[in-house]
Coordinates of C-alpha atoms and ligand atoms in Angstrom, one line a residue:
M3 CA 76.8 64.0 68.0
T4 CA 78.5 60.8 69.3
N5 CA 82.0 60.3 70.7
P6 CA 83.6 57.9 68.1
D7 CA 85.7 56.2 70.9
S8 CA 82.8 55.3 73.2
Q9 CA 79.6 55.5 71.2
T10 CA 78.4 57.8 74.1
P11 CA 76.6 60.9 72.8
T12 CA 78.6 64.1 73.2
W13 CA 77.0 67.2 74.6
R14 CA 78.9 70.3 73.9
I15 CA 78.1 73.3 76.1
A16 CA 79.6 76.9 76.0
V17 CA 79.2 79.0 79.2
I18 CA 79.7 82.7 79.1
G19 CA 80.9 83.9 82.5
S20 CA 82.7 82.2 85.4
G21 CA 80.8 83.3 88.5
P22 CA 78.8 81.1 90.9
S23 CA 75.8 80.6 88.6
A24 CA 78.2 79.5 85.8
F25 CA 80.0 77.0 88.0
Y26 CA 76.8 75.5 89.4
A27 CA 75.4 75.1 85.9
A28 CA 78.7 73.5 84.9
Q29 CA 78.6 71.2 88.0
F30 CA 75.1 69.9 87.2
A31 CA 75.8 69.5 83.5
L32 CA 79.1 67.7 84.0
N33 CA 77.4 65.3 86.5
Q34 CA 75.0 64.0 83.9
K35 CA 75.4 60.3 83.2
D36 CA 75.1 58.5 79.8
V37 CA 76.5 61.5 78.0
D38 CA 80.0 62.8 77.3
V39 CA 79.8 66.4 78.4
R40 CA 82.3 68.8 77.0
L41 CA 81.9 72.1 78.7
D42 CA 83.9 75.2 77.7
M43 CA 83.7 78.2 80.1
F44 CA 84.6 81.7 78.6
E45 CA 85.5 84.6 80.8
R46 CA 86.3 88.2 79.7
L47 CA 88.9 88.7 82.5
P48 CA 91.9 86.3 82.9
V49 CA 90.7 85.4 86.4
P50 CA 87.6 83.4 87.3
F51 CA 84.8 83.5 89.9
G52 CA 83.0 86.8 89.1
L53 CA 81.4 88.3 92.2
V54 CA 83.1 85.8 94.5
R55 CA 86.4 87.4 93.7
L56 CA 85.2 90.9 92.8
G57 CA 81.9 91.4 94.7
V58 CA 82.0 89.7 98.1
A59 CA 83.4 92.1 100.7
P60 CA 87.0 91.6 101.9
D61 CA 85.8 91.0 105.5
H62 CA 83.6 88.2 104.3
Q63 CA 86.3 85.7 103.5
V64 CA 84.3 82.7 104.8
V65 CA 81.9 83.3 101.9
K66 CA 84.7 83.1 99.4
R67 CA 85.5 79.5 100.5
V68 CA 82.8 78.4 98.1
V69 CA 85.5 78.4 95.4
N70 CA 86.6 75.1 96.8
I71 CA 83.5 73.6 95.1
Y72 CA 84.2 75.4 91.9
N73 CA 87.8 74.2 91.9
K74 CA 86.5 70.6 92.0
V75 CA 84.1 71.4 89.1
A76 CA 87.1 72.7 87.1
A77 CA 89.0 69.5 87.7
A78 CA 86.3 67.4 86.2
P79 CA 87.1 65.7 82.8
G80 CA 85.3 67.6 80.1
F81 CA 85.8 71.1 81.6
R82 CA 87.9 73.7 79.9
Y83 CA 88.5 77.3 80.9
F84 CA 89.1 80.1 78.4
G85 CA 90.0 83.2 80.4
N86 CA 90.8 86.6 78.7
V87 CA 88.3 85.8 76.0
E88 CA 85.7 88.3 75.3
L89 CA 82.4 87.7 73.5
G90 CA 82.1 90.3 70.7
R91 CA 85.9 90.8 70.6
D92 CA 87.5 87.4 70.3
L93 CA 84.4 85.3 69.7
Q94 CA 81.0 86.0 68.2
I95 CA 77.8 84.2 69.1
E96 CA 77.8 82.7 65.6
D97 CA 81.2 81.0 66.3
L98 CA 79.6 79.4 69.4
E99 CA 76.5 78.4 67.5
R100 CA 78.6 76.6 65.0
R101 CA 80.5 74.6 67.7
Y102 CA 78.2 73.9 70.6
D103 CA 74.9 72.2 71.1
Q104 CA 73.8 74.7 73.8
I105 CA 75.0 78.1 75.1
I106 CA 74.6 79.3 78.7
Y107 CA 74.7 83.0 79.5
A108 CA 76.1 83.6 83.0
F109 CA 77.7 87.0 82.7
G110 CA 75.6 88.6 85.4
C111 CA 75.3 92.3 86.2
S112 CA 78.3 94.3 87.2
K113 CA 77.2 98.0 87.2
S114 CA 75.1 100.1 89.6
S115 CA 71.6 101.0 88.5
N116 CA 71.1 104.8 88.5
I117 CA 67.8 106.5 89.5
G118 CA 67.8 109.4 87.1
L119 CA 67.4 112.2 89.6
P120 CA 68.6 115.8 89.3
G121 CA 72.2 116.2 90.5
E122 CA 73.2 112.6 89.9
E123 CA 76.1 113.8 87.8
L124 CA 77.6 115.8 90.7
A125 CA 81.1 114.9 91.9
G126 CA 80.8 112.8 95.0
V127 CA 77.7 110.8 93.8
H128 CA 78.8 107.3 93.0
G129 CA 77.4 103.8 92.3
A130 CA 77.8 101.3 95.2
A131 CA 78.6 98.6 92.7
E132 CA 81.6 100.6 91.4
M133 CA 82.8 101.1 95.0
V134 CA 82.5 97.3 95.6
G135 CA 84.6 96.7 92.5
W136 CA 87.1 99.3 93.6
Y137 CA 87.8 97.9 97.0
N138 CA 87.8 94.3 95.6
G139 CA 90.5 95.2 92.9
H140 CA 88.2 94.8 89.9
P141 CA 90.2 95.9 86.8
D142 CA 87.2 97.9 85.5
F143 CA 87.0 100.1 88.6
R144 CA 90.7 100.5 89.4
G145 CA 90.7 104.3 88.6
E146 CA 87.8 105.2 90.9
R147 CA 88.6 108.0 93.4
Y148 CA 86.4 108.9 96.3
G149 CA 88.3 111.7 98.1
L150 CA 87.4 110.1 101.5
S151 CA 89.7 112.5 103.4
E152 CA 87.1 115.2 102.5
V153 CA 84.1 113.1 103.6
E154 CA 82.7 113.1 107.1
H155 CA 79.1 112.0 106.3
A156 CA 78.2 109.7 103.5
V157 CA 74.6 108.8 102.5
V158 CA 73.8 105.4 101.0
I159 CA 70.6 105.3 99.0
G160 CA 68.8 101.9 99.3
N161 CA 69.0 99.4 102.1
G162 CA 69.9 96.1 100.6
N163 CA 72.9 93.9 101.5
V164 CA 75.1 95.8 99.1
A165 CA 74.3 99.0 101.0
L166 CA 75.3 97.3 104.3
D167 CA 78.6 96.0 102.7
V168 CA 79.7 99.5 101.6
A169 CA 78.6 101.1 104.9
R170 CA 80.6 98.4 106.9
V171 CA 83.7 98.8 104.7
L172 CA 83.6 102.6 105.0
L173 CA 83.0 102.7 108.8
Q174 CA 85.3 100.0 110.2
P175 CA 88.8 100.7 111.2
P176 CA 90.9 100.1 108.0
E177 CA 93.4 98.0 109.9
R178 CA 90.7 95.3 110.3
L179 CA 90.7 95.0 106.5
A180 CA 94.4 95.2 106.0
P181 CA 95.1 91.4 106.3
S182 CA 92.3 90.5 103.8
D183 CA 92.6 90.6 100.0
I184 CA 91.5 94.2 99.8
S185 CA 92.9 96.4 97.0
D186 CA 96.0 98.4 98.2
A187 CA 94.7 101.6 96.7
A188 CA 91.4 101.3 98.5
L189 CA 93.0 100.5 101.8
E190 CA 95.3 103.6 101.5
E191 CA 92.3 105.8 100.8
L192 CA 90.3 104.2 103.7
R193 CA 93.3 105.0 105.9
R194 CA 93.0 108.7 104.9
S195 CA 89.2 108.7 105.4
S196 CA 87.5 111.3 107.6
I197 CA 84.2 109.5 107.7
R198 CA 82.4 109.6 111.0
E199 CA 78.9 108.7 109.9
V200 CA 77.1 106.8 107.2
S201 CA 73.4 107.2 106.8
M202 CA 71.5 104.4 104.9
L203 CA 68.1 105.5 103.5
G204 CA 65.2 103.2 102.8
R205 CA 62.2 104.5 100.9
R206 CA 60.0 102.1 102.8
G207 CA 59.7 101.2 106.5
P208 CA 61.8 98.9 108.7
A209 CA 59.4 96.0 108.0
Q210 CA 60.0 96.3 104.3
A211 CA 63.8 96.8 104.3
A212 CA 65.7 94.7 101.7
Y213 CA 68.7 93.7 103.9
S214 CA 69.1 90.4 105.9
A215 CA 68.9 90.6 109.7
K216 CA 72.3 88.9 110.2
E217 CA 74.0 91.4 107.8
L218 CA 72.4 94.4 109.6
E219 CA 73.5 93.2 113.1
E220 CA 77.0 92.6 111.7
V221 CA 77.6 96.3 111.1
D222 CA 76.7 97.1 114.7
E223 CA 79.0 94.4 115.9
V224 CA 82.0 96.0 114.3
D225 CA 84.3 97.5 117.0
E226 CA 84.0 101.3 117.1
V227 CA 80.8 101.3 115.0
E228 CA 77.4 101.9 116.4
L229 CA 74.0 101.5 114.7
V230 CA 71.8 104.5 115.4
V231 CA 68.1 104.7 114.7
S232 CA 65.4 106.9 116.1
K233 CA 62.5 105.3 118.1
Q234 CA 60.1 106.8 115.6
E235 CA 61.8 105.4 112.5
A236 CA 62.5 102.0 114.1
T237 CA 58.8 101.4 114.9
P238 CA 56.8 100.0 112.0
D239 CA 53.5 101.8 111.2
P240 CA 50.4 99.9 112.6
K241 CA 49.6 98.3 109.2
S242 CA 53.2 97.0 108.7
A243 CA 53.3 95.9 112.3
A244 CA 50.2 93.8 111.8
W245 CA 51.6 92.4 108.5
L246 CA 54.9 91.6 110.2
E247 CA 53.3 89.6 113.0
E248 CA 51.1 87.6 110.6
H249 CA 53.2 87.2 107.5
G250 CA 56.7 88.5 108.1
S251 CA 59.6 86.1 107.9
R252 CA 61.6 85.3 111.0
G253 CA 64.5 87.4 109.5
K254 CA 62.2 90.5 109.0
Q255 CA 60.9 90.1 112.6
R256 CA 64.4 89.7 113.9
S257 CA 65.7 92.8 112.2
V258 CA 62.8 94.9 113.4
R259 CA 63.4 93.7 117.0
Y260 CA 67.1 94.5 116.6
L261 CA 66.4 98.1 115.5
K262 CA 64.0 98.5 118.4
T263 CA 66.8 97.5 120.8
C264 CA 69.3 99.9 119.2
S265 CA 66.8 102.7 119.3
E266 CA 66.4 102.3 123.1
R267 CA 70.1 102.3 124.1
E268 CA 72.2 105.3 125.2
P269 CA 74.4 106.6 122.4
D270 CA 78.1 106.0 122.6
Q271 CA 80.0 109.2 122.0
H272 CA 83.2 107.7 120.6
S273 CA 82.0 105.4 117.8
R274 CA 81.5 106.1 114.2
K275 CA 77.8 106.1 113.5
F276 CA 75.8 103.9 111.2
R277 CA 72.5 105.7 111.0
C278 CA 69.5 103.7 109.6
R279 CA 66.8 106.0 108.2
F280 CA 63.4 104.9 106.9
L281 CA 60.5 106.2 104.8
L282 CA 62.8 108.7 103.0
S283 CA 63.0 108.7 99.2
P284 CA 65.6 110.8 97.4
V285 CA 64.3 113.5 95.0
A286 CA 67.5 115.4 94.1
F287 CA 71.2 115.7 94.9
L288 CA 72.2 119.2 95.8
G289 CA 75.5 121.1 95.3
S290 CA 77.3 123.3 92.9
E291 CA 80.2 121.1 91.8
R292 CA 80.3 118.5 94.6
V293 CA 77.3 117.0 96.3
E294 CA 76.5 118.9 99.5
A295 CA 73.1 117.4 100.4
V296 CA 70.4 114.9 99.4
R297 CA 66.9 116.2 99.2
V298 CA 64.5 113.5 100.4
E299 CA 60.7 113.4 100.6
Q300 CA 59.0 111.9 103.6
M301 CA 57.1 108.7 102.7
E302 CA 54.2 106.9 104.4
I303 CA 52.9 103.3 104.1
Y304 CA 49.4 102.8 102.8
E305 CA 47.4 99.8 101.7
D306 CA 46.4 99.7 98.1
D307 CA 43.1 98.3 96.7
A308 CA 44.6 94.9 96.4
G309 CA 45.7 94.9 100.1
V310 CA 49.4 95.4 99.2
L311 CA 51.4 97.7 101.5
R312 CA 53.1 100.4 99.5
S313 CA 54.8 103.8 100.2
R314 CA 53.7 107.2 99.0
S315 CA 55.0 110.8 99.5
T316 CA 53.5 112.9 102.2
G317 CA 54.5 116.0 100.3
T318 CA 57.1 117.2 102.8
T319 CA 60.8 117.3 102.1
Q320 CA 64.1 117.8 104.0
D321 CA 67.7 118.2 103.0
I322 CA 70.3 115.9 104.5
P323 CA 73.8 117.4 104.4
C324 CA 76.6 115.1 103.2
Q325 CA 79.8 115.0 101.2
M326 CA 79.3 111.7 99.4
V327 CA 76.3 109.7 98.1
L328 CA 76.4 106.0 97.1
L329 CA 73.6 104.8 95.0
S330 CA 72.9 101.2 96.1
V331 CA 69.6 100.7 94.3
G332 CA 70.5 97.4 92.6
Y333 CA 72.8 96.2 89.8
R334 CA 72.5 96.3 86.0
G335 CA 74.0 94.1 83.3
D336 CA 75.4 95.5 80.0
P337 CA 74.1 94.1 76.8
L338 CA 76.5 91.7 75.0
P339 CA 76.7 91.7 71.2
G340 CA 74.3 89.3 69.7
V341 CA 72.6 88.4 73.0
P342 CA 69.0 89.5 73.6
Y343 CA 68.7 92.1 76.4
N344 CA 65.8 93.1 78.7
E345 CA 66.0 96.9 79.4
R346 CA 63.7 96.5 82.3
N347 CA 66.0 94.5 84.6
G348 CA 69.3 94.5 82.6
A349 CA 69.2 90.7 82.2
V350 CA 68.7 88.3 79.3
P351 CA 65.0 87.8 78.5
N352 CA 64.0 84.2 79.2
V353 CA 61.3 81.8 80.4
D354 CA 62.6 79.5 83.1
G355 CA 66.1 80.0 81.7
R356 CA 65.2 79.4 78.0
V357 CA 66.3 82.6 76.3
Q358 CA 63.8 84.6 74.2
H359 CA 64.5 86.6 71.1
E360 CA 63.1 89.6 72.9
P361 CA 61.2 90.1 76.2
G362 CA 57.9 88.2 75.8
G363 CA 59.0 86.8 72.4
D364 CA 59.7 83.3 71.0
V365 CA 62.3 81.1 72.6
R366 CA 65.8 81.1 70.9
A367 CA 66.5 77.4 70.8
G368 CA 69.8 76.3 72.3
H369 CA 70.4 79.5 74.3
F370 CA 70.0 79.5 78.1
A371 CA 70.5 81.9 81.0
V372 CA 71.5 81.4 84.7
G373 CA 72.1 83.6 87.7
W374 CA 71.6 87.4 87.4
S375 CA 71.6 87.0 83.6
K376 CA 68.4 85.0 84.2
R377 CA 66.7 86.5 87.2
G378 CA 68.1 90.1 87.2
P379 CA 70.2 91.2 90.2
S380 CA 68.7 89.3 93.1
G381 CA 69.7 86.5 95.4
I382 CA 72.7 85.4 97.3
I383 CA 75.4 83.0 96.0
G384 CA 73.5 79.9 97.3
T385 CA 70.4 81.0 95.4
N386 CA 72.2 80.0 92.2
M387 CA 72.5 76.3 93.1
A388 CA 68.8 75.5 92.6
D389 CA 68.4 78.1 89.9
S390 CA 71.3 76.9 87.7
R391 CA 70.1 73.3 88.3
A392 CA 66.6 74.2 87.0
T393 CA 68.1 75.7 83.8
V394 CA 70.3 72.6 83.3
M395 CA 67.1 70.5 83.6
C396 CA 65.5 72.5 80.8
M397 CA 68.6 72.0 78.7
M398 CA 68.5 68.3 79.2
E399 CA 64.8 68.2 78.3
D400 CA 65.5 70.2 75.1
R401 CA 68.5 68.0 74.2
R402 CA 66.3 64.9 74.6
S403 CA 63.6 66.4 72.4
G404 CA 66.1 67.4 69.8
S405 CA 65.6 71.1 70.1
G406 CA 68.8 73.1 70.1
L407 CA 71.6 74.4 67.9
N408 CA 73.0 72.4 64.9
P409 CA 76.7 72.8 65.2
S410 CA 78.3 72.5 61.8
S411 CA 82.0 73.2 62.5
D412 CA 84.6 70.5 63.4
Q413 CA 87.1 73.1 64.3
D414 CA 87.9 73.3 68.0
T415 CA 87.3 76.6 69.6
A416 CA 90.9 76.6 71.0
E417 CA 92.2 76.4 67.4
L418 CA 89.9 79.2 66.3
L419 CA 91.1 81.5 69.1
R420 CA 94.7 80.6 68.2
E421 CA 94.0 81.6 64.6
R422 CA 92.6 84.9 65.8
G423 CA 95.6 85.6 68.0
A424 CA 93.7 85.6 71.3
E425 CA 95.9 84.9 74.3
V426 CA 93.8 82.4 76.2
V427 CA 94.3 81.8 79.9
T428 CA 93.8 78.2 80.8
W429 CA 92.8 76.7 84.1
A430 CA 96.4 75.7 84.7
D431 CA 97.4 79.3 84.1
W432 CA 94.9 80.5 86.6
L433 CA 96.1 78.0 89.2
R434 CA 99.6 79.3 88.8
L435 CA 98.4 82.9 89.2
D436 CA 96.3 82.0 92.1
A437 CA 99.3 80.4 93.9
W438 CA 101.4 83.5 93.0
E439 CA 98.8 86.0 94.4
V440 CA 98.5 84.0 97.7
A441 CA 102.3 83.8 98.0
E442 CA 102.7 87.5 97.3
G443 CA 99.9 88.2 99.9
K444 CA 101.7 86.1 102.5
K445 CA 104.9 88.2 102.0
R446 CA 102.8 91.3 102.9
G447 CA 100.8 89.8 105.7
K448 CA 97.6 89.6 103.5
L449 CA 95.5 86.7 102.4
R450 CA 96.1 87.5 98.8
Q451 CA 97.7 90.2 96.8
K452 CA 95.3 90.7 93.9
L453 CA 96.6 91.9 90.6
E454 CA 94.3 94.7 89.4
T455 CA 94.9 95.1 85.7
V456 CA 94.5 92.6 82.8
E457 CA 98.0 93.7 81.6
E458 CA 99.6 92.8 85.0
M459 CA 97.7 89.5 85.2
M460 CA 98.9 88.5 81.7
R461 CA 102.5 89.6 82.3
V462 CA 102.7 87.5 85.5
I463 CA 100.9 84.5 83.8
R464 CA 103.5 84.6 81.0
E465 CA 106.4 84.8 83.5
L466 CA 105.0 81.8 85.5
R467 CA 104.5 79.8 82.3
D468 CA 108.1 80.5 81.2
A469 CA 109.5 79.7 84.6
E470 CA 107.6 76.4 84.7
A471 CA 108.8 75.5 81.2
D472 CA 112.4 76.2 82.2
S473 CA 112.3 74.1 85.3
Ligands
NAP512 P1 68.5 94.9 96.6 O1 68.5 93.9 97.7 O2 67.5 94.7 95.5 O3 68.2 96.3 97.3 C1 68.0 97.5 96.5 C2 67.6 98.6 97.4 O4 67.5 99.8 96.6 C3 66.2 98.4 98.1 O5 66.3 99.0 99.4 C4 65.3 99.2 97.2 O6 64.1 99.7 97.8 C5 66.2 100.4 96.8 N1 65.8 101.1 95.7 C6 65.6 100.7 94.4 N2 65.2 101.7 93.6 C7 65.2 102.8 94.3 C8 64.9 104.1 94.1 N3 64.6 104.5 92.9 N4 64.9 105.0 95.1 C9 65.3 104.6 96.3 N5 65.6 103.4 96.7 C10 65.6 102.5 95.7 O7 69.9 95.0 95.9 P2 71.4 94.9 96.4 O8 71.6 95.4 97.8 O9 72.2 95.5 95.3 O10 71.7 93.4 96.4 C11 71.5 92.5 95.2 C12 71.4 91.1 95.7 O11 72.7 90.6 96.2 C13 70.4 90.9 96.8 O12 69.7 89.7 96.6 C14 71.3 90.8 98.0 O13 70.7 90.0 99.1 C15 72.5 90.1 97.5 N6 73.7 90.3 98.3 C16 73.9 89.5 99.4 C17 74.9 89.8 100.2 C18 75.1 88.9 101.4 O14 74.4 87.9 101.6 N7 76.0 89.3 102.3 C19 75.8 90.8 100.0 C20 75.6 91.6 98.9 C21 74.5 91.3 98.0 P3 62.8 98.9 97.7 O15 63.0 97.7 98.5 O16 61.8 99.9 98.3 O17 62.5 98.6 96.3

């Protein structure tokens, strides 16, 4: 299609989701020359930024500064934001296929994976992703209750960076979090917490842990928190040690050295303990109504026929008493109506970002995926820069070769949504709400007072619109 005013071809793109991968894809698409890019971004919640707002820990505010880049993207001509618009409720995929040349899925993964073990349904067993959403004021997890006043020892299953985030938030003095943008309800519950110890369990050894060295050290650096690890568990088995020396990244080597140092120092009696455990894999959660212990089997590292180091059970088990378990074994995406879904990783099946009808099936022309919708739940915010760019390259290639959707409707999506009675949040609305949250936060000595329900967000947005119209 060509823009009648300029004879420049128009490239109409719909993006589903508004997190980092969505914004990087928008940035690269909007930067293309010789084409008039019209990019509409759709977000289920009124507020943008996905995991930057709702996933990054409240004591990691520096990371959140990345939104300065996204704000510039949103200011570009050709960008429109449609907040409070849900695919399957307000819009169907067919509506988008009739109006856009290409569609990008960037809705990510927002729930914890479960591991299907006996006792997982016991009270006190929770997903880490849900806790992350809870302390970040995610409307979906507002009602979560953890009963932290009854918990002295919490066990986190898995040792990725999310496990470290929840351990750090649970262990640090709550007053350190008070000036951040943490949810008020979470802060109140953390103030009542009786937690003295968090144990983080990895099913493999310290040389195979999923966390980053910097994030591991950060927990130990928090005042009144001490990383505790036994000499035995901090020491990689001989095969892992040899692998680490020859092939291990600098980060892996650094984290193993750090654990060794921690294992050699005198324990401090006063601090809350962050206990790193290795080669322990959960087999059941025990308790009558509430969880009372995690049964774990002892693992060992072995080299398989292909020379890969793996872990296997030694056949012995032990029970670790606790009053709360957090499953931090990765995230999972929910399927969206009309969008192909890969059960294996909870993402959209794709080859290099080109969506397939089903995993391993034919490519669905005109449909693309970025971020966790593309890769599954792995990688940090920065990973999305190159990854979204690669998908946009494929989109350009397909556009040039004429492969894509054949939009048939001249009706603007904004008009369609008006007809359907959807109450769309525009970028100008978000900027008003953003300023309001920051101002409300300032009154309370916080960086931001987040609104935590869609109803409250919409009420304040309406009031701010009206106030602006009256002035
Ligand atoms: P992750 O890094 O994939 O870690 C998942 C952990 O769960 C691993 O330790 C894994 O062990 C374990 N696990 C999986 N299935 C298990 C099972 N059945 N039983 C026991 N353990 C099991 O996932 P994540 O921590 O959710 O993080 C997701 C992504 O976000 C990562 O790329 C992470 O780096 C990123 N992130 C970054 C930051 C940051 O930079 N500050 C913060 C948060 C998240 P195995 O390794 O043995 O499979």
